[in-house]
Short mmCIF file of C-alpha atoms and ligand atoms in Angstrom, two decimals:
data_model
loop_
_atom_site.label_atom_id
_atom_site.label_comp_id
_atom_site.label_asym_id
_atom_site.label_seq_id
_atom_site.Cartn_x
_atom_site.Cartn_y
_atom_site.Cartn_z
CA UNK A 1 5.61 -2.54 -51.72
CA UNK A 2 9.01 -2.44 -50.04
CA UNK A 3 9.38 0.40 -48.02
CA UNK A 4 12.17 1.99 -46.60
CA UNK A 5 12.82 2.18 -42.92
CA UNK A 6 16.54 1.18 -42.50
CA UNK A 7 19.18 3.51 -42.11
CA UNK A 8 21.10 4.52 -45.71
CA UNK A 9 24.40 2.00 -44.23
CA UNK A 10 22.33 -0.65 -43.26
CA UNK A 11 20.68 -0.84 -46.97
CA UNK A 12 24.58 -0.19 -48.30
CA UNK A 13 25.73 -3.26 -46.92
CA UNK A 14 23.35 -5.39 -47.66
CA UNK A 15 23.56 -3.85 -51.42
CA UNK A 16 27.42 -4.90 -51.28
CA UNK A 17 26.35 -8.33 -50.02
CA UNK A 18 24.39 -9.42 -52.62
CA UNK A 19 23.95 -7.36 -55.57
CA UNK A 20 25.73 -7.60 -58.54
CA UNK A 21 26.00 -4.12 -60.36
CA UNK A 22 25.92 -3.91 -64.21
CA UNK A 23 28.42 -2.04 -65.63
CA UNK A 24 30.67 -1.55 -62.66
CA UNK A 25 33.56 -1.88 -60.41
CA UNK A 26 32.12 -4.52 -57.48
CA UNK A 27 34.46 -4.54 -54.88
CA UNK A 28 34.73 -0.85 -55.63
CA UNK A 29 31.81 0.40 -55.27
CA UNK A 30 31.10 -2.26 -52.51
CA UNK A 31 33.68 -0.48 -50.13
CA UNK A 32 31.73 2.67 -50.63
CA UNK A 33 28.11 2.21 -50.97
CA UNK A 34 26.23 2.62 -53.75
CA UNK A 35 23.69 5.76 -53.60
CA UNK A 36 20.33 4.67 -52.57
CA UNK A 37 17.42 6.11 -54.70
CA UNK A 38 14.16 5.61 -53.15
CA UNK A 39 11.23 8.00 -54.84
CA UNK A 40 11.16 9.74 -57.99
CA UNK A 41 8.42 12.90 -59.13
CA UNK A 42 9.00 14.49 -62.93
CA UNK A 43 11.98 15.30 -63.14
CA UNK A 44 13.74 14.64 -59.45
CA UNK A 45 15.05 11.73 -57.77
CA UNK A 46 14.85 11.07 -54.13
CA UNK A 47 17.63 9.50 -52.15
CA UNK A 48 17.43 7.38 -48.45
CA UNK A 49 19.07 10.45 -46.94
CA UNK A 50 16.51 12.63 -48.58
CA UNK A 51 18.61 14.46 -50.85
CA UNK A 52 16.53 15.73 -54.21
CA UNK A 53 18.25 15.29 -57.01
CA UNK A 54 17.90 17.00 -60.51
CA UNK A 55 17.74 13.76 -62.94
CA UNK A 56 19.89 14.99 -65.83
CA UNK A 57 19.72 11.32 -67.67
CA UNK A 58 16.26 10.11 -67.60
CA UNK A 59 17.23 7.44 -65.69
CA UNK A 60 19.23 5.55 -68.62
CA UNK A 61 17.66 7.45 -71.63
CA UNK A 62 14.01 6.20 -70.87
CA UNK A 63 12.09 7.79 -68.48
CA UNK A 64 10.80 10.57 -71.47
CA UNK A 65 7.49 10.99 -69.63
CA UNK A 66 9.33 11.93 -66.51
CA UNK A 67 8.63 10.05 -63.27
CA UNK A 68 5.16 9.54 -61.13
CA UNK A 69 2.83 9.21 -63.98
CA UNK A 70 -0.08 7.38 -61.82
CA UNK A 71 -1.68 6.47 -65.33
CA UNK A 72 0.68 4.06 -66.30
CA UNK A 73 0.54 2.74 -62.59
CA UNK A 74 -2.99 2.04 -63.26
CA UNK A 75 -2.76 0.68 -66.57
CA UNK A 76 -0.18 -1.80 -65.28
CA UNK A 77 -2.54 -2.99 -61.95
CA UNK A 78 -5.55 -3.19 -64.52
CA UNK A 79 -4.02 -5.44 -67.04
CA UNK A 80 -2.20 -7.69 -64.69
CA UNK A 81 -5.64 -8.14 -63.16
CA UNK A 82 -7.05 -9.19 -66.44
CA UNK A 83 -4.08 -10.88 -68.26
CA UNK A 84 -0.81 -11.00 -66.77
CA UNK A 85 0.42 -13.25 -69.21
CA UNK A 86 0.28 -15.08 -72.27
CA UNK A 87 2.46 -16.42 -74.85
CA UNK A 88 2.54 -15.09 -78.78
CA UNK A 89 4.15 -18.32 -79.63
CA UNK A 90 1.58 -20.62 -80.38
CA UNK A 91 -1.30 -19.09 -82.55
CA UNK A 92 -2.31 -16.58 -80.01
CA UNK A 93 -2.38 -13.02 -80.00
CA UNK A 94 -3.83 -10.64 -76.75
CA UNK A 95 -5.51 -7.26 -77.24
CA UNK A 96 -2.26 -5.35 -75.74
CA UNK A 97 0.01 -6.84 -78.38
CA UNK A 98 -2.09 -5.68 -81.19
CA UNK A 99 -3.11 -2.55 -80.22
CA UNK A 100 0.70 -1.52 -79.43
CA UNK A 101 2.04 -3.45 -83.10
CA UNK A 102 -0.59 -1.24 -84.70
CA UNK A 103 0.07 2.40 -82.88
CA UNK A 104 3.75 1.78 -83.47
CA UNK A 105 3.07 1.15 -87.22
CA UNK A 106 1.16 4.51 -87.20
CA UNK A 107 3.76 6.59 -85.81
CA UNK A 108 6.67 4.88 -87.34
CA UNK A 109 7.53 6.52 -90.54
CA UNK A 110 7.77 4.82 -94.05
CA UNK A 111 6.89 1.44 -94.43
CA UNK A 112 7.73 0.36 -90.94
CA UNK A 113 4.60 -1.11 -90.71
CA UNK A 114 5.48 -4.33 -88.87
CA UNK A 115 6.48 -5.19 -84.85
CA UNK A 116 8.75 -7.93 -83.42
CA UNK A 117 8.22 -7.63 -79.47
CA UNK A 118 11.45 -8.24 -77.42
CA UNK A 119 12.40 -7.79 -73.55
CA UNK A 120 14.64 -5.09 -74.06
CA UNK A 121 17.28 -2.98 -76.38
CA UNK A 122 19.77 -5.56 -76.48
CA UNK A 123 17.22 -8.28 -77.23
CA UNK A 124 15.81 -6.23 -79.93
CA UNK A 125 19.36 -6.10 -81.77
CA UNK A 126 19.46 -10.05 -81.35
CA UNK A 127 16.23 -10.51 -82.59
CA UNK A 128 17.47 -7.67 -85.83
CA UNK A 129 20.95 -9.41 -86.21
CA UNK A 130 18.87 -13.00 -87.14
CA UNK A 131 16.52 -11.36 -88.81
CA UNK A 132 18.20 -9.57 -91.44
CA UNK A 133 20.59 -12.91 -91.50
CA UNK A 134 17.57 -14.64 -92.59
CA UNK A 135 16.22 -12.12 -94.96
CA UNK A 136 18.80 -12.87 -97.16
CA UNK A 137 19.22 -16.39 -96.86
CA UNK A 138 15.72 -16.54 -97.73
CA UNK A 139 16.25 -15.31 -100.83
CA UNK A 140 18.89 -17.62 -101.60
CA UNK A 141 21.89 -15.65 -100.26
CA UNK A 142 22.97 -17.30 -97.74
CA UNK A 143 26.12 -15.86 -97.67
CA UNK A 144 25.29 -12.39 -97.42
CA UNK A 145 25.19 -12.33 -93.67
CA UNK A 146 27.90 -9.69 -92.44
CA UNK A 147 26.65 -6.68 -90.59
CA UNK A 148 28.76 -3.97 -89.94
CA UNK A 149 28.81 -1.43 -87.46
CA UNK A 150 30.63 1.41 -85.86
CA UNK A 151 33.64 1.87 -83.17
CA UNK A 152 32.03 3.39 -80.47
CA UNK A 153 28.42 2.60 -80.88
CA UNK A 154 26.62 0.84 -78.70
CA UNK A 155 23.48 -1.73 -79.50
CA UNK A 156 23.25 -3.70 -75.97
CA UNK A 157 25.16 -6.60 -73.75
CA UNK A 158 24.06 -9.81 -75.22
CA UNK A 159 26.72 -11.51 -77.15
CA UNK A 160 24.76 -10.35 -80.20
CA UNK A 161 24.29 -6.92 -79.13
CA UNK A 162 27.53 -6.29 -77.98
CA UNK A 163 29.23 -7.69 -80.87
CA UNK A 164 27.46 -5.29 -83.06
CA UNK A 165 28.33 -2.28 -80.45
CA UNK A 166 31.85 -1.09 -80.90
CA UNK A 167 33.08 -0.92 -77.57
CA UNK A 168 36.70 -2.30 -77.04
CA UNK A 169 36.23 -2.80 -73.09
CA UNK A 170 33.00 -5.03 -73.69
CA UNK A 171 34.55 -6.88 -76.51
CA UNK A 172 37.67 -7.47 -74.49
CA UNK A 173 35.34 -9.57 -71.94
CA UNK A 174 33.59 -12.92 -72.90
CA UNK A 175 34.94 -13.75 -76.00
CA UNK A 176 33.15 -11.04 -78.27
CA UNK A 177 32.68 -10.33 -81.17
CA UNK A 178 30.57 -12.96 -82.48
CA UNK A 179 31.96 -13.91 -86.25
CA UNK A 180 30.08 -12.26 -88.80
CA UNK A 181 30.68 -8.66 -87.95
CA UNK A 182 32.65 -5.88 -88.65
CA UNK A 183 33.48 -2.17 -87.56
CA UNK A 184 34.40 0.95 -88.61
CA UNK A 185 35.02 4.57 -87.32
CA UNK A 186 32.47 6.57 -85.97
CA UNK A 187 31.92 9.93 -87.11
CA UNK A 188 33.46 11.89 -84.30
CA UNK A 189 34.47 15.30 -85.69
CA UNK A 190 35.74 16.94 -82.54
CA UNK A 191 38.07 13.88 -81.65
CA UNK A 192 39.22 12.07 -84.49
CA UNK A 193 38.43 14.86 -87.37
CA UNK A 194 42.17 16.21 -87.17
CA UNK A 195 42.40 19.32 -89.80
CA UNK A 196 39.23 18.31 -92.08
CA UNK A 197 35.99 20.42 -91.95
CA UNK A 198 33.46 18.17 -90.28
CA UNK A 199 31.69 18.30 -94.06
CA UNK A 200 34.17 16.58 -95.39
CA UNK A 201 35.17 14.43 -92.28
CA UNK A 202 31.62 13.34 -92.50
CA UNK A 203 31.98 12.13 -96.12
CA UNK A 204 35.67 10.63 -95.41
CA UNK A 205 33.69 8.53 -92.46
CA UNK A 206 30.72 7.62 -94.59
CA UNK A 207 32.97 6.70 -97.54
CA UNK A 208 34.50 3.79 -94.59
CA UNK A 209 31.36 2.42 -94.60
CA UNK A 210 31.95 1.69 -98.72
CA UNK A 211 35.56 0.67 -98.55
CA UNK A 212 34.32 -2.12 -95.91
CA UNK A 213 31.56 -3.00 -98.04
CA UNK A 214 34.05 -3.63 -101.36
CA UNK A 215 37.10 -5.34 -99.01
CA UNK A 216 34.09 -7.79 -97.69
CA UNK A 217 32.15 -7.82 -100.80
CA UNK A 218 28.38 -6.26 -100.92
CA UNK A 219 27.12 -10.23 -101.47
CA UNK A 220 28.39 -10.88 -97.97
CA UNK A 221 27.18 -8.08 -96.48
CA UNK A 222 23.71 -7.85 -94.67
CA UNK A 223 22.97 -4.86 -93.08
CA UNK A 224 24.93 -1.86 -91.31
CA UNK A 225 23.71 -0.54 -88.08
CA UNK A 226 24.03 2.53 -86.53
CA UNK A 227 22.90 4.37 -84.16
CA UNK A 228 21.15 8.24 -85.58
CA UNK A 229 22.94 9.91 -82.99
CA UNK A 230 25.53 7.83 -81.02
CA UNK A 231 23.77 7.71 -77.10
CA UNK A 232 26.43 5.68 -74.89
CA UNK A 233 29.61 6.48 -76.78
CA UNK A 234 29.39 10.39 -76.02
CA UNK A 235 26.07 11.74 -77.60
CA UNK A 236 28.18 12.09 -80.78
CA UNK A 237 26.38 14.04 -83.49
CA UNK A 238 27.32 13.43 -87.23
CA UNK A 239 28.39 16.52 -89.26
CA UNK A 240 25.21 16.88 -91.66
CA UNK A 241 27.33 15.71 -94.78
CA UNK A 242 26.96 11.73 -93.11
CA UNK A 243 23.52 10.61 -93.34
CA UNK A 244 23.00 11.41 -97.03
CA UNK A 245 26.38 10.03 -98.33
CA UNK A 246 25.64 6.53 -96.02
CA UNK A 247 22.13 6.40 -97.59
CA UNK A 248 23.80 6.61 -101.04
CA UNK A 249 26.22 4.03 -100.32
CA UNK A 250 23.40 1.46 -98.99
CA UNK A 251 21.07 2.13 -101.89
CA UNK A 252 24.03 1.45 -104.24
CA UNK A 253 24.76 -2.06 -102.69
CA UNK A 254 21.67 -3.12 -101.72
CA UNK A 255 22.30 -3.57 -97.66
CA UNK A 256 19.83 -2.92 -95.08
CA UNK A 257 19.63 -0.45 -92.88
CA UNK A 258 19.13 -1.16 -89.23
CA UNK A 259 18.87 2.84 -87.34
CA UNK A 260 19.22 1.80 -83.44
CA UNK A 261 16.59 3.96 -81.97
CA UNK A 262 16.72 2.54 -78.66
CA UNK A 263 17.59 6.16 -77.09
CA UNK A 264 16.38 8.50 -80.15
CA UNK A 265 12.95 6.52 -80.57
CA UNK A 266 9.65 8.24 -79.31
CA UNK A 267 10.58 11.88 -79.08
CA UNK A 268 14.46 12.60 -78.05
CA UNK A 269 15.77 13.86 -81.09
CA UNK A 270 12.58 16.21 -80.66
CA UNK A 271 10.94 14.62 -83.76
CA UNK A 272 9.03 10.58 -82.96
CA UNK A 273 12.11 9.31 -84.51
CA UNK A 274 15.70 9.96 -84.57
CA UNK A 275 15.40 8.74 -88.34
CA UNK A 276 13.45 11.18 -89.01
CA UNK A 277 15.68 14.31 -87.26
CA UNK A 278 18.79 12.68 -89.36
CA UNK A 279 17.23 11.85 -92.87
CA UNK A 280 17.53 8.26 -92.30
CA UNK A 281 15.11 5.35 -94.30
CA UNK A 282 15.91 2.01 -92.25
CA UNK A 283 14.18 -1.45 -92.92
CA UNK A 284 14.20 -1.87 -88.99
CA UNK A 285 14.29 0.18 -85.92
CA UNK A 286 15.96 -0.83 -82.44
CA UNK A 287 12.93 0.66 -79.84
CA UNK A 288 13.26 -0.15 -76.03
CA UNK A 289 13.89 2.43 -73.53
CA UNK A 290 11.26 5.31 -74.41
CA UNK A 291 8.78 3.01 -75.76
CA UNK A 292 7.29 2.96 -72.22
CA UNK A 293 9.21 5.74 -70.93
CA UNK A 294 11.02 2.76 -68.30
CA UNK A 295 8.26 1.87 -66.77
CA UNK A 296 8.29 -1.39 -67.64
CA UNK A 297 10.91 -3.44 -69.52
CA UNK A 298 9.65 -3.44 -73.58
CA UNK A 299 11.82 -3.63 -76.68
CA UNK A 300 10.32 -4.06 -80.04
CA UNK A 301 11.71 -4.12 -83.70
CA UNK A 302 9.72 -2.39 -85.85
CA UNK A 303 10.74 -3.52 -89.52
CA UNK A 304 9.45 -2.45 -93.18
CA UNK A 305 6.84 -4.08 -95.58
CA UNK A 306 9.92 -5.54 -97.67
CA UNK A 307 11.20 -7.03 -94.94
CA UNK A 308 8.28 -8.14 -93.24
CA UNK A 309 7.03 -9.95 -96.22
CA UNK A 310 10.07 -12.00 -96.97
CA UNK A 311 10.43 -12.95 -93.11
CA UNK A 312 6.21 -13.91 -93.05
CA UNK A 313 6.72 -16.15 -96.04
CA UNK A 314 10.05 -18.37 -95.10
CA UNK A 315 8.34 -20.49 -93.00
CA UNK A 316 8.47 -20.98 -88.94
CA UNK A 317 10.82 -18.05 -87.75
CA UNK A 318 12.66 -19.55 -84.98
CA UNK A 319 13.40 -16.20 -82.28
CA UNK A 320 11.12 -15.53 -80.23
CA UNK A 321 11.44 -14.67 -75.98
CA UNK A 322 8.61 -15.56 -73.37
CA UNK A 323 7.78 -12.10 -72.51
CA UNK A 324 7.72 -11.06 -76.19
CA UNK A 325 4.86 -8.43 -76.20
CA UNK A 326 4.21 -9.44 -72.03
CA UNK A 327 0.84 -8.09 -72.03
CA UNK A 328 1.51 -5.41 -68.93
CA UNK A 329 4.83 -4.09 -70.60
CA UNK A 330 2.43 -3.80 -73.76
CA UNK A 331 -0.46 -2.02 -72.18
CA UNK A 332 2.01 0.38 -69.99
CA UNK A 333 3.69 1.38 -73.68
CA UNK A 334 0.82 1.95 -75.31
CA UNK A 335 -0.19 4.76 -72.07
CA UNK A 336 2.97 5.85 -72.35
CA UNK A 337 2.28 6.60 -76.22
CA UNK A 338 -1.32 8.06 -75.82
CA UNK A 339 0.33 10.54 -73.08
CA UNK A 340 3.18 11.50 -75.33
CA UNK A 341 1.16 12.15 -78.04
CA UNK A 342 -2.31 13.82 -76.48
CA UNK A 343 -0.09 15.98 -74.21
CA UNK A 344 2.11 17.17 -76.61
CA UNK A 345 5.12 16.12 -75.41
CA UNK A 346 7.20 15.18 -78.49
CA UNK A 347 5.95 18.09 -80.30
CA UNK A 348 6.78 20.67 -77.15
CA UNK A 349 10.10 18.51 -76.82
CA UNK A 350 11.21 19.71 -80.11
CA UNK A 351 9.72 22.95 -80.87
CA UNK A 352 10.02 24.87 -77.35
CA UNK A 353 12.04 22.79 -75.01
CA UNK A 354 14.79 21.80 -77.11
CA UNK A 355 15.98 25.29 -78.67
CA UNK A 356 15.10 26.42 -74.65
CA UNK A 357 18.20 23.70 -73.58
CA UNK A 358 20.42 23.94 -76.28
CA UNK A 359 20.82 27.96 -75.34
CA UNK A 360 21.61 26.83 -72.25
CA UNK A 361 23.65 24.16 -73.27
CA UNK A 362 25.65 26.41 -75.52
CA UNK A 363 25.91 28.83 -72.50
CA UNK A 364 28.28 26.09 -71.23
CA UNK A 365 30.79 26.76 -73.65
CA UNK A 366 31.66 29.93 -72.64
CA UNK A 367 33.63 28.13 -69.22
CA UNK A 368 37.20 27.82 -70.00
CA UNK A 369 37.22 23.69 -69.80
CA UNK A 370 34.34 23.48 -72.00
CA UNK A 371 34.27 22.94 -75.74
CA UNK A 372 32.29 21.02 -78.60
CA UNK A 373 28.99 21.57 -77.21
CA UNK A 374 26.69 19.96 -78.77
CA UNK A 375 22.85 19.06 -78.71
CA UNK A 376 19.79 17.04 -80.44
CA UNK A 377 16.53 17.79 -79.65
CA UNK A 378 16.95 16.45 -75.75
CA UNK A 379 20.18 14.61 -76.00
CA UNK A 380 23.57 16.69 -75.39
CA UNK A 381 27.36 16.55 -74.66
CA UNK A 382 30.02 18.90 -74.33
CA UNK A 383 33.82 17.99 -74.05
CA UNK A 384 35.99 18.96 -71.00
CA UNK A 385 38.87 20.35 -72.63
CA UNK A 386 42.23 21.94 -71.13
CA UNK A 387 42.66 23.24 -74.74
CA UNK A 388 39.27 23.98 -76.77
CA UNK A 389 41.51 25.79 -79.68
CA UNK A 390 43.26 22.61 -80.35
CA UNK A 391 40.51 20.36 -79.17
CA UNK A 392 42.89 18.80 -76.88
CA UNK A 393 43.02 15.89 -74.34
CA UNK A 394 43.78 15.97 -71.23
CA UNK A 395 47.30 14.36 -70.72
CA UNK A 396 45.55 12.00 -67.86
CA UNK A 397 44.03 8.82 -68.99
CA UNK A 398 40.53 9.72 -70.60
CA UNK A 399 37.91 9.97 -67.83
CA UNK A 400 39.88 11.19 -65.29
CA UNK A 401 38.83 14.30 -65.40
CA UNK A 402 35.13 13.21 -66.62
CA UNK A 403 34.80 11.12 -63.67
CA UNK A 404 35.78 14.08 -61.01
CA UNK A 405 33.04 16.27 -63.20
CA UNK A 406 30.58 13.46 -62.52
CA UNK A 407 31.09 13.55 -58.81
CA UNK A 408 31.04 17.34 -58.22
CA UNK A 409 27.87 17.10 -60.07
CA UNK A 410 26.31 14.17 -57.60
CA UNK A 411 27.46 16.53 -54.80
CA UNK A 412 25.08 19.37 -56.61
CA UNK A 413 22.27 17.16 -57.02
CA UNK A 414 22.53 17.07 -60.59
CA UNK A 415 22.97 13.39 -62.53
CA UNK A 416 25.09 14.13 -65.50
CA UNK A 417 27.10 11.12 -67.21
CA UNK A 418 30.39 11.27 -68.06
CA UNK A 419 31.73 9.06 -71.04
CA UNK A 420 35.43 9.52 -70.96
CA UNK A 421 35.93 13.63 -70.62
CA UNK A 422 32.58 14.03 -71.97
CA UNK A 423 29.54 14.78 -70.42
CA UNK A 424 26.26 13.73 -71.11
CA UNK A 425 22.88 14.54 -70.87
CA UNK A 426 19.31 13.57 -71.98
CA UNK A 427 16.73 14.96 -69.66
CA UNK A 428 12.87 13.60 -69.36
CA UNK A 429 10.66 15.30 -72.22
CA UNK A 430 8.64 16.73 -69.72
CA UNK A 431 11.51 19.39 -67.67
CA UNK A 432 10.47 22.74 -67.94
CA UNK A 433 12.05 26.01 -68.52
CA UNK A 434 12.77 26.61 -64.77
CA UNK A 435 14.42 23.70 -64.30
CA UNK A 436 16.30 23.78 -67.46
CA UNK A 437 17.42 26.64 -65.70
CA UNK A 438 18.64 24.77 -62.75
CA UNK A 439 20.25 22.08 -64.22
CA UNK A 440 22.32 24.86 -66.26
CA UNK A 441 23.07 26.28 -63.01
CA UNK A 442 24.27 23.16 -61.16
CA UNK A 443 26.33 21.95 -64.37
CA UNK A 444 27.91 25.42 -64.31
CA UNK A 445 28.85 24.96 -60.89
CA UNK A 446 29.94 21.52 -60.96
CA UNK A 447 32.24 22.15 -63.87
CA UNK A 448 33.53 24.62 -61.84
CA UNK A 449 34.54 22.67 -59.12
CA UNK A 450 35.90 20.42 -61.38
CA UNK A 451 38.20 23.00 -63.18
CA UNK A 452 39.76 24.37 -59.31
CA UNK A 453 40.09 20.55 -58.36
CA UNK A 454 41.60 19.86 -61.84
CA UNK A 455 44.32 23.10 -61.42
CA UNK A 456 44.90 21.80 -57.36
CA UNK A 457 45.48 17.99 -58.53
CA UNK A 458 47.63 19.17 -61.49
CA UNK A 459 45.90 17.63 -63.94
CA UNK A 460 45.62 20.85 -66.30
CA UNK A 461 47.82 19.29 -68.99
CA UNK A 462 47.47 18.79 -72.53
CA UNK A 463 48.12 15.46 -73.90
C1 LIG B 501 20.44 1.07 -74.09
C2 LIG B 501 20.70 0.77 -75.51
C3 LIG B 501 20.57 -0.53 -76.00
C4 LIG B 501 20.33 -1.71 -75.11
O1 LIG B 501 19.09 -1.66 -74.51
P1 LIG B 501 18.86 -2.53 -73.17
O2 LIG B 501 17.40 -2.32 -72.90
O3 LIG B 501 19.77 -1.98 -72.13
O4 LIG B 501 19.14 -3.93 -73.49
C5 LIG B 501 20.73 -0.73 -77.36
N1 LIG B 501 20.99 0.28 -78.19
C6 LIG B 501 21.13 1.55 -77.75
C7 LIG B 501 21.40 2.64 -78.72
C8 LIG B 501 21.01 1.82 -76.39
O5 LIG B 501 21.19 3.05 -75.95
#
């Protein structure tokens, strides 16, 4: 194990000599040292200088079971011992793989009865995008390979993956999208909703999903993907009127539904599914992230009889990745799974812990910046506001004042993300009442800080 005995610069510079950030600003963040994280227990992070820090994100989404679950450890040591690797290519199956593909199937809901193993979230959306490509040409429509997707969502970084996610600074790098896609608005009530209701702002956005469908023409289109509840782009929640009117509108045409579960998957959304929390019936799921809480890098699709069946009889499919179903990724899941589910934690998630939070949460509102709080199960955002009436923008470029909310809450010990002026959150399953409490208390204060530093900068302006 590498320890740490250097002192917090030493391991700063050697960071900014070698390590290439996702995600980020290199020379940046190079000329200021990234933030060292060395130990983490449930719900708390600990840094080099031995701060303790209130993990507000679950990592990235993932760590559901919260941190320091020796179990998994063990699990992990045990199978490498045994099996660290072998291949699903070739005719060959290993007892992790099948036990997982079969525990999945029995908490999945529907039909979803199948598992394609992938590395990760993004390679699980590659391996989805193909797949439904196939489907069809299977069938003799060969042509009926669009997908479309949403502004604003986000599926992953591959060139697959991010072609299918919606955002404009990823596409703007690399030569994305890929052809064969297409996008349309996301169902964002509190910016984009102007004087609708969000009932029937929800059915306007839904009904883009249909005018796509007819410009393109429904024998060219594949599948649409979305995400239940968009993660990345904001923890945007659909009005209620969205779901049922984009399940119409799939059934009519005949296109497949692909729900990206990669954050909602395996108890966020305080039900096993985030399909299930939004009345949702997808041919495949997106799972990575929760699937083994983080503890080891594990993506599978998890796709429905129909599907399954057409796939199983075209012949050789011809996707696959080395460490599909890797047998210690496998066997960490499937602890990961038996804790979730013989503890409780989903079901505690959503009946107790959730309703617990989003009082909280709401609590929030009642600060003068705050407005549009809003909250899934264990997923929530709220939008920094100088103008909740009017659900206004700051006149600053979007994330300006987001960004200063980020850092007063890093100076509390609390990791919130901001995306743009909103913030974030999606705690571990596991955080209890009392620290619910605390990370109320710390985003309280933080926002606080950021509404004095806002006023002293200036920056209280509407757009
Ligand atoms: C994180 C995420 C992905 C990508 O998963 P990676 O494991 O980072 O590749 C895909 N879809 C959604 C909704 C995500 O949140």
């Amino acid at each position: 194990m590498l320890t740490n005995h250097a002192p917090t610069a030493e391991l700063q510079a050697i960071d900014a000599a070698h390590h290439m950030h996702p995600f980020t600003a290199g020379a940046e963040l190079n000329a200021k040292g990234a933030r060292v994280i060395t130990r983490a227990n449930g719900v708390y992070l600990t840094d080099s200088d031995g701060n303790e820090i209130l993990d507000g994100m679950a990592g990235l989404w993932c760590v559901n079971i919260g941190y320091g679950r020796e179990e998994l450890a063990d699990v992990a040591a045990q199978q490498m011992r045994q099996l660290p690797f072998y291949n699903t290519f070739f005719q060959t199956t290993h007892i992790p793989a099948l036990t997982l593909a079969k525990r999945i199937a029995e908490l999945a809901p529907g039909d979803l009865n199948h598992v394609f193993f992938n590395g990760s979230g993004s390679d699980a959306n590659d391996t989805n995008l193909r797949m439904v490509r196939h489907f069809w040409a299977a069938q003799g429509k060969p042509e009926k390979q669009v997908v479309i997707s949403r502004w604003n969502g986000y599926h992953g970084s591959t060139m697959g993956a991010a072609s299918l996610g919606g955002m404009k600074g990823m596409h703007a790098q690399g030569g994305l999208p890929i052809p064969g896609i297409a996008h349309i608005n996301q169902p964002d009530w509190w910016s984009e909703g102007g004087d609708m209701t969000p009932e029937e702002f929800g059915i306007a956005r839904a009904r883009e999903l249909e005018a796509k469908i007819e410009e393109i023409g429904a024998d060219k289109v594949a599948a649409f993907i979305a995400e239940p509840v968009q993660g990345a782009g904001g923890v945007i929640v659909p009005p209620d009127s969205y779901w049922p009117e984009i399940n119409r509108i799939l059934a009519k045409y005949d296109i497949l539904l692909i729900a990206d579960e990669v954050i909602c998957g395996f108890g966020r959304t305080g039900n096993w599914f985030g399909s299930q929390t939004m009345g949702m019936t997808p041919d495949i799921m997106t799972t990575a992230k929760g699937l083994s809480s983080g503890y080891a890098p594990i993506g599978a699709s998890i796709v429905s009889d129909r599907v399954a069946q057409v796939i199983n009889e075209a012949g050789d499919f011809n996707h696959g990745y080395t460490y599909s179903a890797h047998p210690v990724a496998a066997a960490v899941a499937l602890e990961n799974l038996r804790i979730l589910d013989e503890e409780g934690i989903v079901e505690r998630a959503g009946k107790v812990t959730a309703p617990y939070l989003k009082a909280k949460w709401e609590g929030l509102g009642d600060h003068p910046m705050v407005g549009d709080t809003k909250i899934v199960g264990l997923m929530a955002s709220l939008a920094l506001t100088p103008n909740k009436d009017r659900r206004a923008n700051f006149a600053a470029d979007a994330g300006t004042v987001g960004l200063i909310c980020r850092e007063r809450c890093f100076a509390n010990n609390l990791v919130m993300r901001h995306v743009g002026d909103r913030m974030i959150i999606s705690p571990p399953l596991v955080i209890s009442e009392s620290e619910i409490d605390l990370l109320a208390e710390r985003a309280w204060k933080a926002i606080d800080e950021t509404y004095q530093a806002v006023r002293e900068q200036g920056l209280w302006q509407e757009a």
